[in-house]
CSV table of C-alpha atoms and ligand atoms in Angstrom, one decimal:
chain,number,residue,atom,x,y,z
A,1,MET,CA,24.1,7.1,-15.9
A,2,ASN,CA,23.1,10.2,-15.0
A,3,ASP,CA,25.0,13.4,-14.3
A,4,ARG,CA,25.7,11.4,-11.0
A,5,GLY,CA,26.8,8.2,-11.9
A,6,HIS,CA,23.9,6.6,-11.3
A,7,LEU,CA,21.0,4.9,-13.7
A,8,PRO,CA,18.6,7.8,-15.2
A,9,ALA,CA,14.8,6.5,-13.1
A,10,ASP,CA,13.4,6.6,-16.5
A,11,THR,CA,16.2,3.5,-17.2
A,12,LEU,CA,14.9,1.8,-14.4
A,13,ASP,CA,11.6,2.1,-15.5
A,14,LEU,CA,12.5,0.8,-18.9
A,15,LEU,CA,14.3,-1.8,-18.0
A,16,LEU,CA,11.2,-3.3,-15.6
A,17,MET,CA,9.2,-2.8,-18.3
A,18,ASP,CA,12.1,-5.5,-20.6
A,19,ALA,CA,11.5,-1.6,-22.6
A,20,LEU,CA,16.0,-1.8,-23.2
A,21,GLU,CA,17.3,-2.4,-25.9
A,22,ARG,CA,19.4,-5.1,-25.1
A,23,THR,CA,23.5,-3.6,-24.5
A,24,GLN,CA,21.5,-0.9,-22.6
A,25,ALA,CA,19.6,-3.6,-20.1
A,26,ASN,CA,22.6,-5.3,-19.9
A,27,ALA,CA,24.3,-2.2,-18.7
A,28,ALA,CA,22.0,-0.9,-16.4
A,29,ARG,CA,21.6,-4.6,-14.4
A,30,ALA,CA,25.8,-4.9,-14.9
A,31,HIS,CA,25.6,-1.3,-13.1
A,32,LEU,CA,22.7,-2.8,-10.8
A,33,GLY,CA,25.3,-5.3,-9.8
A,34,HIS,CA,27.6,-3.2,-7.5
A,35,CYS,CA,25.6,-0.1,-7.2
A,36,ALA,CA,23.4,-0.1,-3.9
A,37,THR,CA,21.9,2.9,-4.7
A,38,CYS,CA,20.3,2.3,-8.2
A,39,ALA,CA,19.8,-1.2,-6.4
A,40,ALA,CA,17.4,0.1,-3.9
A,41,ASP,CA,15.1,2.4,-6.5
A,42,TYR,CA,15.0,-0.4,-9.2
A,43,LYS,CA,13.8,-3.0,-6.2
A,44,GLN,CA,11.5,-0.4,-4.9
A,45,LEU,CA,9.6,0.2,-8.4
A,46,VAL,CA,9.8,-4.1,-8.7
A,47,ASP,CA,8.0,-3.9,-5.2
A,48,ASP,CA,5.6,-1.5,-6.1
A,49,LYS,CA,4.3,-3.4,-9.4
A,50,GLN,CA,4.5,-7.0,-7.3
A,51,ARG,CA,1.7,-4.8,-5.4
A,52,PHE,CA,0.2,-3.4,-8.0
A,53,GLU,CA,0.0,-6.8,-9.0
A,54,GLN,CA,-1.0,-8.9,-5.8
A,55,TYR,CA,-2.7,-6.6,-4.4
A,56,VAL,CA,-4.7,-3.3,-6.2
A,57,LEU,CA,-6.0,-5.5,-9.3
A,58,PRO,CA,-7.6,-8.3,-8.0
A,59,ARG,CA,-9.4,-6.1,-5.6
A,60,THR,CA,-10.7,-3.5,-7.5
A,61,GLN,CA,-11.8,-6.6,-9.9
A,62,ALA,CA,-13.7,-7.7,-7.5
A,63,ALA,CA,-15.3,-4.5,-6.8
A,64,VAL,CA,-16.3,-5.1,-10.4
A,65,ALA,CA,-17.6,-8.3,-9.5
A,66,GLU,CA,-19.2,-7.1,-7.2
A,67,GLY,CA,-21.9,-5.9,-9.5
A,68,VAL,CA,-21.6,-1.7,-8.4
A,69,GLU,CA,-20.7,-0.9,-12.5
A,70,SER,CA,-23.0,2.5,-11.6
A,71,ARG,CA,-20.6,3.7,-9.6
A,72,ARG,CA,-19.1,7.1,-11.6
A,73,TRP,CA,-15.3,5.9,-10.6
A,74,LEU,CA,-15.7,2.7,-11.7
A,75,ARG,CA,-14.9,4.5,-15.3
A,76,TRP,CA,-11.4,4.1,-13.6
A,77,LEU,CA,-11.2,0.4,-14.6
A,78,SER,CA,-12.7,0.4,-17.9
A,79,PRO,CA,-10.5,-0.7,-20.5
A,80,ARG,CA,-10.5,2.0,-21.8
A,81,VAL,CA,-8.4,3.6,-19.3
A,82,TRP,CA,-5.9,1.7,-18.3
A,83,ALA,CA,-4.6,0.7,-22.1
A,84,PRO,CA,-3.3,3.8,-22.4
A,85,VAL,CA,-2.2,3.8,-18.9
A,86,PHE,CA,-0.6,0.7,-19.7
A,87,ALA,CA,1.0,1.8,-22.7
A,88,LEU,CA,2.0,5.1,-20.8
A,89,ALA,CA,3.9,2.1,-18.6
A,90,SER,CA,6.1,2.4,-21.3
A,91,VAL,CA,7.5,6.1,-21.2
A,92,GLY,CA,8.2,6.1,-18.0
A,93,ILE,CA,4.1,5.9,-15.9
A,94,VAL,CA,5.1,2.8,-14.3
A,95,ALA,CA,3.2,1.8,-10.9
A,96,LEU,CA,-0.1,3.1,-10.9
A,97,LEU,CA,-2.2,2.8,-7.8
A,98,VAL,CA,-5.1,2.9,-7.4
A,99,THR,CA,-8.1,2.7,-4.3
A,100,ALA,CA,-11.3,2.0,-5.9
A,101,ASN,CA,-13.0,2.6,-2.5
A,102,PRO,CA,-16.7,2.3,-4.0
A,103,THR,CA,-17.7,5.1,-0.7
A,104,GLN,CA,-15.2,7.2,-2.3
A,105,THR,CA,-15.8,10.2,-4.7
A,106,GLU,CA,-13.8,10.1,-8.2
A,107,ASP,CA,-12.0,12.9,-7.0
A,108,GLU,CA,-10.8,10.6,-4.7
A,109,VAL,CA,-9.3,7.9,-6.8
A,110,TYR,CA,-6.2,8.1,-6.8
A,111,VAL,CA,-3.7,7.8,-9.3
A,112,GLY,CA,-0.4,8.0,-8.8
A,113,VAL,CA,2.6,8.8,-10.7
A,114,LYS,CA,5.0,5.9,-10.0
A,115,GLY,CA,3.1,4.7,-6.8
A,116,ARG,CA,6.2,6.4,-5.1
A,117,SER,CA,3.8,9.8,-4.7
A,118,ALA,CA,0.8,7.6,-3.0
A,119,PRO,CA,0.3,7.3,0.4
A,120,SER,CA,1.0,4.0,1.4
A,121,LEU,CA,0.9,1.2,4.4
A,122,GLU,CA,3.8,-1.1,5.2
A,123,VAL,CA,3.9,-3.7,7.8
A,124,PHE,CA,6.8,-5.1,8.9
A,125,ALA,CA,7.0,-8.8,11.1
A,126,GLN,CA,9.0,-10.2,13.4
A,127,ARG,CA,9.2,-13.6,14.4
A,128,GLU,CA,10.8,-14.7,18.0
A,129,GLY,CA,13.3,-12.1,17.4
A,130,GLY,CA,14.1,-12.8,14.1
A,131,SER,CA,15.5,-10.4,11.7
A,132,PRO,CA,12.1,-7.8,10.6
A,133,PHE,CA,10.4,-9.0,7.6
A,134,GLN,CA,8.3,-7.0,5.1
A,135,VAL,CA,4.8,-8.2,5.6
A,136,LYS,CA,2.4,-8.7,1.8
A,137,PRO,CA,-0.1,-7.6,1.4
A,138,GLY,CA,-2.4,-11.3,1.4
A,139,SER,CA,0.3,-12.9,3.3
A,140,THR,CA,0.6,-14.9,6.3
A,141,LEU,CA,1.4,-14.2,10.2
A,142,LYS,CA,1.2,-16.1,13.4
A,143,PRO,CA,0.4,-15.6,16.9
A,144,LYS,CA,3.4,-13.8,18.6
A,145,ASP,CA,4.5,-12.4,15.6
A,146,THR,CA,5.2,-8.7,16.6
A,147,VAL,CA,4.2,-6.1,13.5
A,148,ARG,CA,5.9,-2.6,13.4
A,149,PHE,CA,3.7,0.0,10.7
A,150,VAL,CA,5.5,2.9,7.9
A,151,LEU,CA,3.3,4.9,6.7
A,152,SER,CA,4.3,6.8,4.0
A,153,HIS,CA,4.2,10.2,1.7
A,154,VAL,CA,1.3,10.9,3.8
A,155,THR,CA,0.2,14.4,4.1
A,156,ALA,CA,-2.1,14.1,6.6
A,157,THR,CA,-1.7,15.5,10.2
A,158,HIS,CA,-3.9,12.3,12.1
A,159,VAL,CA,-3.5,9.0,12.1
A,160,LEU,CA,-5.5,5.7,13.8
A,161,ILE,CA,-4.7,2.2,12.8
A,162,ALA,CA,-7.2,-0.2,13.7
A,163,SER,CA,-7.5,-4.0,13.2
A,164,VAL,CA,-10.4,-6.1,12.6
A,165,ASP,CA,-9.4,-9.9,13.7
A,166,GLY,CA,-10.5,-13.4,12.6
A,167,ALA,CA,-12.7,-12.9,15.5
A,168,GLY,CA,-14.4,-10.1,14.3
A,169,THR,CA,-12.8,-8.3,17.3
A,170,PHE,CA,-11.7,-4.4,16.5
A,171,SER,CA,-9.1,-3.1,18.5
A,172,VAL,CA,-7.0,-0.1,18.1
A,173,TYR,CA,-3.1,-0.8,17.5
A,174,HIS,CA,-2.3,2.6,16.8
A,175,PRO,CA,-2.2,5.0,19.5
A,176,PHE,CA,-1.7,1.0,21.2
A,177,ASP,CA,-5.3,0.6,22.7
A,178,GLY,CA,-6.3,4.7,22.1
A,179,THR,CA,-9.6,6.9,21.4
A,180,ALA,CA,-8.0,9.2,18.7
A,181,SER,CA,-6.3,9.4,16.0
A,182,ALA,CA,-2.7,10.7,17.3
A,183,ALA,CA,-0.8,13.3,16.1
A,184,LEU,CA,2.1,12.4,13.4
A,185,GLY,CA,5.0,14.7,14.0
A,186,ALA,CA,7.0,16.8,11.4
A,187,ALA,CA,6.0,16.1,8.3
A,188,ALA,CA,8.5,13.4,6.6
A,189,PRO,CA,7.9,11.6,3.7
A,190,ARG,CA,7.8,7.8,5.6
A,191,HIS,CA,6.9,7.6,9.8
A,192,GLU,CA,7.7,4.6,11.4
A,193,LEU,CA,5.4,4.5,14.2
A,194,PRO,CA,6.9,3.1,17.5
A,195,ASP,CA,4.0,1.0,18.7
A,196,ALA,CA,4.9,-3.0,18.3
A,197,VAL,CA,2.5,-5.0,18.1
A,198,THR,CA,2.1,-8.5,19.4
A,199,LEU,CA,-0.3,-10.6,17.7
A,200,ASP,CA,-2.9,-12.3,19.6
A,201,SER,CA,-4.4,-16.0,19.1
A,202,ALA,CA,-7.4,-15.1,16.9
A,203,LEU,CA,-6.5,-17.1,13.5
A,204,GLY,CA,-8.0,-16.5,10.6
A,205,PRO,CA,-7.9,-13.1,8.0
A,206,GLU,CA,-7.4,-9.7,9.9
A,207,THR,CA,-7.5,-6.7,7.6
A,208,LEU,CA,-5.4,-3.5,9.0
A,209,TYR,CA,-7.0,-0.1,8.6
A,210,ALA,CA,-5.1,3.3,8.6
A,211,VAL,CA,-7.2,6.1,9.3
A,212,LEU,CA,-5.4,9.6,7.6
A,213,SER,CA,-7.0,13.0,8.4
A,214,ASP,CA,-6.4,16.2,9.1
A,215,ALA,CA,-7.9,16.0,12.7
A,216,PRO,CA,-8.5,13.5,15.3
A,217,VAL,CA,-10.7,10.7,14.1
A,218,GLU,CA,-12.5,8.2,17.6
A,219,ARG,CA,-12.0,5.5,17.8
A,220,HIS,CA,-15.9,4.4,18.1
A,221,ALA,CA,-16.7,6.6,14.5
A,222,VAL,CA,-13.2,4.3,13.1
A,223,GLU,CA,-15.4,1.3,14.5
A,224,ALA,CA,-19.0,2.1,13.7
A,225,ALA,CA,-17.5,3.0,9.6
A,226,VAL,CA,-15.2,-0.6,9.2
A,227,ARG,CA,-18.2,-2.7,11.0
A,228,ALA,CA,-20.5,-0.4,8.1
A,229,ASN,CA,-18.7,-1.6,5.7
A,230,PRO,CA,-15.5,-3.6,6.2
A,231,ARG,CA,-13.7,-3.8,2.6
A,232,SER,CA,-13.9,0.1,2.2
A,233,PRO,CA,-15.2,2.0,5.5
A,234,ALA,CA,-16.0,5.8,4.6
A,235,LEU,CA,-15.0,8.6,7.0
A,236,ALA,CA,-16.0,12.1,6.7
A,237,GLY,CA,-12.3,14.1,6.5
A,238,ALA,CA,-11.4,11.0,6.6
A,239,ARG,CA,-9.3,8.6,3.5
A,240,VAL,CA,-8.8,4.9,4.9
A,241,LEU,CA,-6.0,2.9,3.7
A,242,SER,CA,-6.3,-0.8,4.3
A,243,PHE,CA,-4.1,-4.0,4.4
A,244,GLY,CA,-5.2,-7.3,5.2
A,245,PHE,CA,-3.1,-10.6,5.3
A,246,LEU,CA,-3.6,-14.0,7.3
A,247,LYS,CA,-3.4,-15.2,11.1
A,248,GLU,CA,-2.3,-19.3,11.6
A,249,GLY,CA,-1.3,-21.3,14.6
A,250,PRO,CA,2.0,-23.0,14.0
B,301,ZN,ZN1,23.7,3.8,-9.4
């Protein structure tokens, strides 16, 4: 317990890593059972870990498979780097997010401690008036689902969210149908974007791109970058987060 009667962050980290003594683990789980605050913190850790395992790790492995070994950033992906990183995980550095973007410089390869400080794009969907649910990268949505976007830990002042759907159509989802990035408003740890976008009937894989920058970026520049390199679009002065899902019919 810390001084406010909650589980300290490192206890949660160790619990996630299965690295607590059994009695400590039992006590921690008992606390999670009745404390919504700690349970929410723990869920965040679990989500970060899942996101890493389901999305970031396969993506980096795919990049390796593409044979871009010569890029300097790739040394971040070697077991020599990873082994100590995973060892560190057991003493409190849990979720590691790596943006494996071959067009970015080594400086831009981002290693976030606990994942909570890495900029992220979260997608929430709603189906036929049901309850909103969080969309996991790579999961399946349906035509007519409504999607919303949440950006976390973003320090950039402007954002444009674009999409390329299964038919290859490029659209701007935020600002909806806009011609350039929109200002994000006052700095905040979490920005819930106002647009709710209803998915059309084009089926297949769809990729979302959140373009984060400190000055507006034109829609046509984003489209050109996405067309040129759908996996890792490069835009001067911008960071691009991507998010893929599948759209399937009923
Ligand atoms: Zn607590």
